[in-house]
Amino acid sequence: MSEAVSFDEGIRTAEAAIRDGDHDLAGRLLATLAAARRDEHPARLALEAALATATGDFHAALRAWQRYEALFGIRGRDRLKHAAVLERLGRIGEAIAVYRAIPTPPGSDHRGVLQEARLHGKLGNHTAALAVLDAALQGGAGPETEVRLRAARARAAMAAGRRLDALTDFVFLAEAQPGKPTGLVGQIDVHLLHYDRTAAAAALARAQKRHPRDVKVLAAEARFIQQFGNDDDFVGFVQRLVPLRLGAAEVEELLAEMFGTRHLFFTEELRARLIAASGLPAHETILRGLLDEGARATPELRLAAARKAVDDVAAYPDSPRGLKMRVRLASALIEAGAAEEAETVIDGLAATVRGWPYSPPLIGELLEWQAVRRGDVAGAQASYWHRRRMIARRDRSDELECLRALPGPPPPVVVVCQLRNEMPMLPAFFRHYRKIGVERFVMIDNGSSDGSTEWLSAQPDTELFRSASPFRRAEAGNAWTNPLIARPAYADTLCLRVDADEHLVYPHVETRPVAALWDYMQGEGAEVLAGHMLDMLPETLAHVAAPEADFTERARFFEPPPPPMPVVTCPYFSYRGGPRTRLLGIPSDHLTKCSGLRGGGTVEQTRASHRTSPARVASVGMVLLHYKFRPDFFERARRVAAEHQYASASQSFSRYQLLEDEMHRSVLSAETRPYTGSASLLAAGVLKTTPGWDAAGEVPAREGEPEPAPG
């Protein structure tokens, strides 16, 4: 009996030592217990596994669990610990099997279900997580367990794009747990994801009333301001933090959540207001640190950080965290131009997951990049659409009212454009695209009030849609345009998705219609026409301010952008910069554009029109002459800021006001060049051509193209 008591006391003491972090004592105790009692004991084996886990030796932990399983059969919560070790070692299939084998009788806490769902979510497979949670809830659960399951399901549903399902669960949580903010905060986040300002504000008001000082509610308010706030909202939030006595880490997290990237657009006046509102020296220090993060990290710095992160997980590179860090490294290598080393890392990732139940979406983009690089575009597209089906399809074409459809099949090339109040731009827009041979326009009017709708209705070659829904909620219009482009009738059509202030130019545009370029693209198997925007500059803003001014004649200067850098997603390069960076002191603009894509649904645009799903990109490039500086420039900037359709709109407008005060100052620089046609872009190195396209037969420019109908 005394031996049993001594053994039990030793087990309890070793358990306490592990819990307190005294690993040396725990190790000595377990060694003594093993020597005193040579036969294996489940409690001692469990503690050996726990000690090995605590010290980071997961291989030793697994060996202990394997002995435990072989001798006694692992039971109870020890199964969760066993599965966690398998996760850390990258043995994902085995971990999932252990989680699934944990019984879920009536009244159980469904811990295995929750952990399996968490693991699927960590790997990016939110559809699998939802399937596990749905099955558990359908099987019945006690009240407390139902709350945990529905909280997990709500998060998974949000990640999978199932907005209404997530909202239903968050409403349930708010009613089931009135003393906790989880349900209301979740509702706020769902509405923010949907860009529903009114609903998000109402949920935020309820949360603030119930939980006025809760940090989670403050974080939700910060996210609301980041999405919809103006300068006064930013300053007011900083002031509200002063009396709350929050820790430095909490304050920094809240402010970072509120700023997002909008602080990169702050004027010096707003920065000064924020510093003055900080109230406490500690808050001021945090603010200054966040505001000084405006310098964009170089590819070299990102690569160095990614290498260090991989070194930190070198002992267990196949764990979910290790996998994530290796994905980060491969992406950084691609951006730094080290494509061959990136392929080696990607090959290692593919080998890691080969025996898993599925290839995690986490590594999908990298595998698709590699497939395209190796010539397997079809394989990359199949992988993309497999991943895409895991997320609820973002199709908002039901928000479009068709005002006029056009009969017959589409011509070889069509223009697709969404717009709002673009009457000053439309005549020149139609004139340009008709001149290069476009015979059909698919236009989406997003609530114009300046006569644009009526003018478009009078154009005989225009298919016209209308929507009053928010442009931002439609993913910058992608949820409208992608379904229209994907119509089966457009499978052999080049769809040019452009804005009303963008005029597409390609090599020899003056003598060859765009249909000839599409023929050339199809001959080389290309499905995407890509390039970049080129801001067209006047000598001064006063030159384009007059309503009667021809902005295409006045804004006839350009600046070559910096060279592009490689990126993971199509078109596999990224242009940043532009004269607005110089003029406004704002971060580098995203200039990359994938304006042309094959219709029919093989390819879709992502991130507005800056990226597409995997595709072969045309060898010939294009440029969008971007008439940002136009007769109604300042009036338009004020309207856009008020409508909150762009995250940085209010801060950008503050920058534009600085230009309005100096209308007669030259906006040109030493790098500025006059635009005299596609040859001037080729000479400047900003437009890409090929010998094959240069040698293609010339076709005379169209004569007598129809003039736009009068407004």
mmCIF file of N, CA and C in Angstrom, residues 283-356:
data_model
loop_
_atom_site.group_PDB
_atom_site.id
_atom_site.type_symbol
_atom_site.label_atom_id
_atom_site.label_comp_id
_atom_site.label_asym_id
_atom_site.label_seq_id
_atom_site.Cartn_x
_atom_site.Cartn_y
_atom_site.Cartn_z
ATOM 1 N N HIS A 283 0.291 56.089 -24.807
ATOM 2 C CA HIS A 283 -0.535 56.040 -26.010
ATOM 3 C C HIS A 283 0.129 56.805 -27.157
ATOM 4 N N GLU A 284 0.754 57.930 -26.834
ATOM 5 C CA GLU A 284 1.431 58.714 -27.870
ATOM 6 C C GLU A 284 2.575 57.918 -28.499
ATOM 7 N N THR A 285 3.328 57.208 -27.664
ATOM 8 C CA THR A 285 4.431 56.389 -28.176
ATOM 9 C C THR A 285 3.913 55.317 -29.130
ATOM 10 N N ILE A 286 2.820 54.671 -28.726
ATOM 11 C CA ILE A 286 2.232 53.630 -29.578
ATOM 12 C C ILE A 286 1.747 54.230 -30.894
ATOM 13 N N LEU A 287 1.067 55.366 -30.808
ATOM 14 C CA LEU A 287 0.551 56.019 -32.012
ATOM 15 C C LEU A 287 1.669 56.380 -32.979
ATOM 16 N N ARG A 288 2.710 56.990 -32.442
ATOM 17 C CA ARG A 288 3.814 57.398 -33.317
ATOM 18 C C ARG A 288 4.436 56.184 -34.009
ATOM 19 N N GLY A 289 4.566 55.093 -33.270
ATOM 20 C CA GLY A 289 5.127 53.889 -33.866
ATOM 21 C C GLY A 289 4.278 53.357 -35.006
ATOM 22 N N LEU A 290 2.947 53.343 -34.800
ATOM 23 C CA LEU A 290 2.053 52.849 -35.852
ATOM 24 C C LEU A 290 2.035 53.782 -37.058
ATOM 25 N N LEU A 291 2.029 55.090 -36.800
ATOM 26 C CA LEU A 291 1.972 56.048 -37.897
ATOM 27 C C LEU A 291 3.256 56.053 -38.712
ATOM 28 N N ASP A 292 4.358 55.642 -38.100
ATOM 29 C CA ASP A 292 5.638 55.620 -38.811
ATOM 30 C C ASP A 292 5.842 54.343 -39.611
ATOM 31 N N GLU A 293 4.849 53.452 -39.592
ATOM 32 C CA GLU A 293 4.978 52.198 -40.335
ATOM 33 C C GLU A 293 4.613 52.369 -41.801
ATOM 34 N N GLY A 294 4.681 53.603 -42.290
ATOM 35 C CA GLY A 294 4.263 53.859 -43.665
ATOM 36 C C GLY A 294 5.208 53.323 -44.717
ATOM 37 N N ALA A 295 6.486 53.158 -44.358
ATOM 38 C CA ALA A 295 7.442 52.679 -45.357
ATOM 39 C C ALA A 295 7.120 51.235 -45.732
ATOM 40 N N ARG A 296 6.940 51.006 -47.001
ATOM 41 C CA ARG A 296 6.606 49.654 -47.469
ATOM 42 C C ARG A 296 7.845 48.783 -47.417
ATOM 43 N N ALA A 297 7.721 47.594 -46.815
ATOM 44 C CA ALA A 297 8.843 46.668 -46.738
ATOM 45 C C ALA A 297 9.257 46.242 -48.142
ATOM 46 N N THR A 298 10.546 46.147 -48.351
ATOM 47 C CA THR A 298 11.050 45.707 -49.649
ATOM 48 C C THR A 298 10.940 44.190 -49.760
ATOM 49 N N PRO A 299 10.974 43.660 -50.980
ATOM 50 C CA PRO A 299 10.974 42.196 -51.122
ATOM 51 C C PRO A 299 12.117 41.539 -50.362
ATOM 52 N N GLU A 300 13.260 42.216 -50.299
ATOM 53 C CA GLU A 300 14.406 41.651 -49.589
ATOM 54 C C GLU A 300 14.134 41.552 -48.097
ATOM 55 N N LEU A 301 13.509 42.578 -47.523
ATOM 56 C CA LEU A 301 13.183 42.535 -46.095
ATOM 57 C C LEU A 301 12.135 41.468 -45.808
ATOM 58 N N ARG A 302 11.135 41.358 -46.676
ATOM 59 C CA ARG A 302 10.117 40.331 -46.477
ATOM 60 C C ARG A 302 10.719 38.932 -46.580
ATOM 61 N N LEU A 303 11.671 38.769 -47.489
ATOM 62 C CA LEU A 303 12.318 37.461 -47.636
ATOM 63 C C LEU A 303 13.145 37.127 -46.402
ATOM 64 N N ALA A 304 13.876 38.106 -45.881
ATOM 65 C CA ALA A 304 14.674 37.856 -44.679
ATOM 66 C C ALA A 304 13.780 37.459 -43.510
ATOM 67 N N ALA A 305 12.647 38.155 -43.357
ATOM 68 C CA ALA A 305 11.718 37.828 -42.269
ATOM 69 C C ALA A 305 11.121 36.438 -42.464
ATOM 70 N N ALA A 306 10.828 36.072 -43.710
ATOM 71 C CA ALA A 306 10.254 34.750 -43.981
ATOM 72 C C ALA A 306 11.266 33.645 -43.697
ATOM 73 N N ARG A 307 12.527 33.876 -44.043
ATOM 74 C CA ARG A 307 13.555 32.868 -43.745
ATOM 75 C C ARG A 307 13.681 32.663 -42.241
ATOM 76 N N LYS A 308 13.655 33.750 -41.489
ATOM 77 C CA LYS A 308 13.757 33.630 -40.032
ATOM 78 C C LYS A 308 12.567 32.869 -39.466
ATOM 79 N N ALA A 309 11.366 33.155 -39.994
ATOM 80 C CA ALA A 309 10.169 32.465 -39.506
ATOM 81 C C ALA A 309 10.261 30.965 -39.766
ATOM 82 N N VAL A 310 10.816 30.572 -40.904
ATOM 83 C CA VAL A 310 10.985 29.147 -41.199
ATOM 84 C C VAL A 310 12.028 28.533 -40.272
ATOM 85 N N ASP A 311 13.104 29.276 -40.005
ATOM 86 C CA ASP A 311 14.115 28.771 -39.066
ATOM 87 C C ASP A 311 13.505 28.507 -37.694
ATOM 88 N N ASP A 312 12.556 29.346 -37.296
ATOM 89 C CA ASP A 312 11.938 29.203 -35.971
ATOM 90 C C ASP A 312 11.101 27.933 -35.859
ATOM 91 N N VAL A 313 10.647 27.379 -36.976
ATOM 92 C CA VAL A 313 9.837 26.152 -36.936
ATOM 93 C C VAL A 313 10.588 24.980 -37.564
ATOM 94 N N ALA A 314 11.912 25.118 -37.654
ATOM 95 C CA ALA A 314 12.706 24.107 -38.358
ATOM 96 C C ALA A 314 12.596 22.731 -37.726
ATOM 97 N N ALA A 315 12.373 22.670 -36.406
ATOM 98 C CA ALA A 315 12.298 21.364 -35.743
ATOM 99 C C ALA A 315 11.068 20.581 -36.198
ATOM 100 N N TYR A 316 9.980 21.295 -36.526
ATOM 101 C CA TYR A 316 8.726 20.623 -36.906
ATOM 102 C C TYR A 316 8.113 21.343 -38.106
ATOM 103 N N PRO A 317 8.781 21.242 -39.254
ATOM 104 C CA PRO A 317 8.333 22.012 -40.424
ATOM 105 C C PRO A 317 7.021 21.537 -41.023
ATOM 106 N N ASP A 318 6.575 20.320 -40.667
ATOM 107 C CA ASP A 318 5.350 19.786 -41.266
ATOM 108 C C ASP A 318 4.103 20.077 -40.440
ATOM 109 N N SER A 319 4.268 20.763 -39.312
ATOM 110 C CA SER A 319 3.105 21.149 -38.515
ATOM 111 C C SER A 319 2.307 22.197 -39.274
ATOM 112 N N PRO A 320 1.039 22.423 -38.911
ATOM 113 C CA PRO A 320 0.279 23.478 -39.599
ATOM 114 C C PRO A 320 0.983 24.833 -39.568
ATOM 115 N N ARG A 321 1.602 25.174 -38.426
ATOM 116 C CA ARG A 321 2.331 26.446 -38.370
ATOM 117 C C ARG A 321 3.562 26.399 -39.273
ATOM 118 N N GLY A 322 4.280 25.266 -39.240
ATOM 119 C CA GLY A 322 5.439 25.134 -40.112
ATOM 120 C C GLY A 322 5.053 25.244 -41.571
ATOM 121 N N LEU A 323 3.933 24.629 -41.925
ATOM 122 C CA LEU A 323 3.439 24.705 -43.297
ATOM 123 C C LEU A 323 3.162 26.155 -43.684
ATOM 124 N N LYS A 324 2.535 26.888 -42.781
ATOM 125 C CA LYS A 324 2.198 28.287 -43.055
ATOM 126 C C LYS A 324 3.454 29.121 -43.273
ATOM 127 N N MET A 325 4.486 28.893 -42.459
ATOM 128 C CA MET A 325 5.723 29.650 -42.605
ATOM 129 C C MET A 325 6.446 29.293 -43.907
ATOM 130 N N ARG A 326 6.366 28.052 -44.315
ATOM 131 C CA ARG A 326 6.988 27.653 -45.583
ATOM 132 C C ARG A 326 6.239 28.251 -46.773
ATOM 133 N N VAL A 327 4.922 28.344 -46.662
ATOM 134 C CA VAL A 327 4.137 29.032 -47.697
ATOM 135 C C VAL A 327 4.571 30.492 -47.788
ATOM 136 N N ARG A 328 4.742 31.111 -46.638
ATOM 137 C CA ARG A 328 5.189 32.510 -46.604
ATOM 138 C C ARG A 328 6.562 32.652 -47.261
ATOM 139 N N LEU A 329 7.461 31.702 -46.994
ATOM 140 C CA LEU A 329 8.798 31.761 -47.588
ATOM 141 C C LEU A 329 8.725 31.614 -49.102
ATOM 142 N N ALA A 330 7.948 30.661 -49.591
ATOM 143 C CA ALA A 330 7.845 30.466 -51.038
ATOM 144 C C ALA A 330 7.312 31.722 -51.719
ATOM 145 N N SER A 331 6.302 32.351 -51.122
ATOM 146 C CA SER A 331 5.744 33.582 -51.694
ATOM 147 C C SER A 331 6.788 34.690 -51.712
ATOM 148 N N ALA A 332 7.549 34.816 -50.615
ATOM 149 C CA ALA A 332 8.585 35.850 -50.542
ATOM 150 C C ALA A 332 9.691 35.595 -51.563
ATOM 151 N N LEU A 333 10.033 34.335 -51.780
ATOM 152 C CA LEU A 333 11.045 34.005 -52.786
ATOM 153 C C LEU A 333 10.580 34.399 -54.182
ATOM 154 N N ILE A 334 9.311 34.136 -54.486
ATOM 155 C CA ILE A 334 8.773 34.509 -55.797
ATOM 156 C C ILE A 334 8.853 36.016 -55.982
ATOM 157 N N GLU A 335 8.439 36.776 -54.964
ATOM 158 C CA GLU A 335 8.452 38.234 -55.061
ATOM 159 C C GLU A 335 9.872 38.782 -55.162
ATOM 160 N N ALA A 336 10.841 38.068 -54.597
ATOM 161 C CA ALA A 336 12.236 38.503 -54.666
ATOM 162 C C ALA A 336 12.923 38.046 -55.948
ATOM 163 N N GLY A 337 12.191 37.334 -56.813
ATOM 164 C CA GLY A 337 12.760 36.896 -58.076
ATOM 165 C C GLY A 337 13.522 35.591 -58.014
ATOM 166 N N ALA A 338 13.451 34.888 -56.886
ATOM 167 C CA ALA A 338 14.163 33.613 -56.727
ATOM 168 C C ALA A 338 13.218 32.462 -57.051
ATOM 169 N N ALA A 339 12.802 32.375 -58.305
ATOM 170 C CA ALA A 339 11.765 31.413 -58.687
ATOM 171 C C ALA A 339 12.223 29.968 -58.523
ATOM 172 N N GLU A 340 13.477 29.679 -58.848
ATOM 173 C CA GLU A 340 13.935 28.288 -58.759
ATOM 174 C C GLU A 340 13.951 27.807 -57.311
ATOM 175 N N GLU A 341 14.427 28.650 -56.391
ATOM 176 C CA GLU A 341 14.407 28.260 -54.980
ATOM 177 C C GLU A 341 12.968 28.124 -54.491
ATOM 178 N N ALA A 342 12.087 29.004 -54.977
ATOM 179 C CA ALA A 342 10.672 28.903 -54.605
ATOM 180 C C ALA A 342 10.104 27.561 -55.047
ATOM 181 N N GLU A 343 10.461 27.120 -56.247
ATOM 182 C CA GLU A 343 9.961 25.824 -56.716
ATOM 183 C C GLU A 343 10.438 24.688 -55.823
ATOM 184 N N THR A 344 11.664 24.782 -55.332
ATOM 185 C CA THR A 344 12.173 23.750 -54.424
ATOM 186 C C THR A 344 11.351 23.709 -53.143
ATOM 187 N N VAL A 345 11.038 24.893 -52.605
ATOM 188 C CA VAL A 345 10.213 24.953 -51.394
ATOM 189 C C VAL A 345 8.824 24.387 -51.676
ATOM 190 N N ILE A 346 8.245 24.731 -52.824
ATOM 191 C CA ILE A 346 6.902 24.249 -53.171
ATOM 192 C C ILE A 346 6.908 22.737 -53.363
ATOM 193 N N ASP A 347 7.963 22.207 -53.976
ATOM 194 C CA ASP A 347 8.069 20.750 -54.104
ATOM 195 C C ASP A 347 8.059 20.093 -52.728
ATOM 196 N N GLY A 348 8.746 20.717 -51.764
ATOM 197 C CA GLY A 348 8.746 20.188 -50.402
ATOM 198 C C GLY A 348 7.372 20.243 -49.769
ATOM 199 N N LEU A 349 6.646 21.320 -50.011
ATOM 200 C CA LEU A 349 5.282 21.428 -49.489
ATOM 201 C C LEU A 349 4.387 20.341 -50.083
ATOM 202 N N ALA A 350 4.515 20.137 -51.383
ATOM 203 C CA ALA A 350 3.700 19.105 -52.034
ATOM 204 C C ALA A 350 4.015 17.727 -51.470
ATOM 205 N N ALA A 351 5.300 17.471 -51.193
ATOM 206 C CA ALA A 351 5.677 16.178 -50.614
ATOM 207 C C ALA A 351 5.104 16.021 -49.211
ATOM 208 N N THR A 352 5.081 17.108 -48.448
ATOM 209 C CA THR A 352 4.558 17.054 -47.080
ATOM 210 C C THR A 352 3.102 16.623 -47.061
ATOM 211 N N VAL A 353 2.296 17.164 -47.964
ATOM 212 C CA VAL A 353 0.847 16.942 -47.901
ATOM 213 C C VAL A 353 0.399 15.761 -48.756
ATOM 214 N N ARG A 354 1.349 15.060 -49.372
ATOM 215 C CA ARG A 354 0.966 14.005 -50.313
ATOM 216 C C ARG A 354 0.111 12.926 -49.665
ATOM 217 N N GLY A 355 0.391 12.595 -48.409
ATOM 218 C CA GLY A 355 -0.377 11.549 -47.743
ATOM 219 C C GLY A 355 -1.542 12.058 -46.925
ATOM 220 N N TRP A 356 -1.823 13.352 -47.008
ATOM 221 C CA TRP A 356 -2.919 13.924 -46.240
ATOM 222 C C TRP A 356 -4.258 13.603 -46.901
#
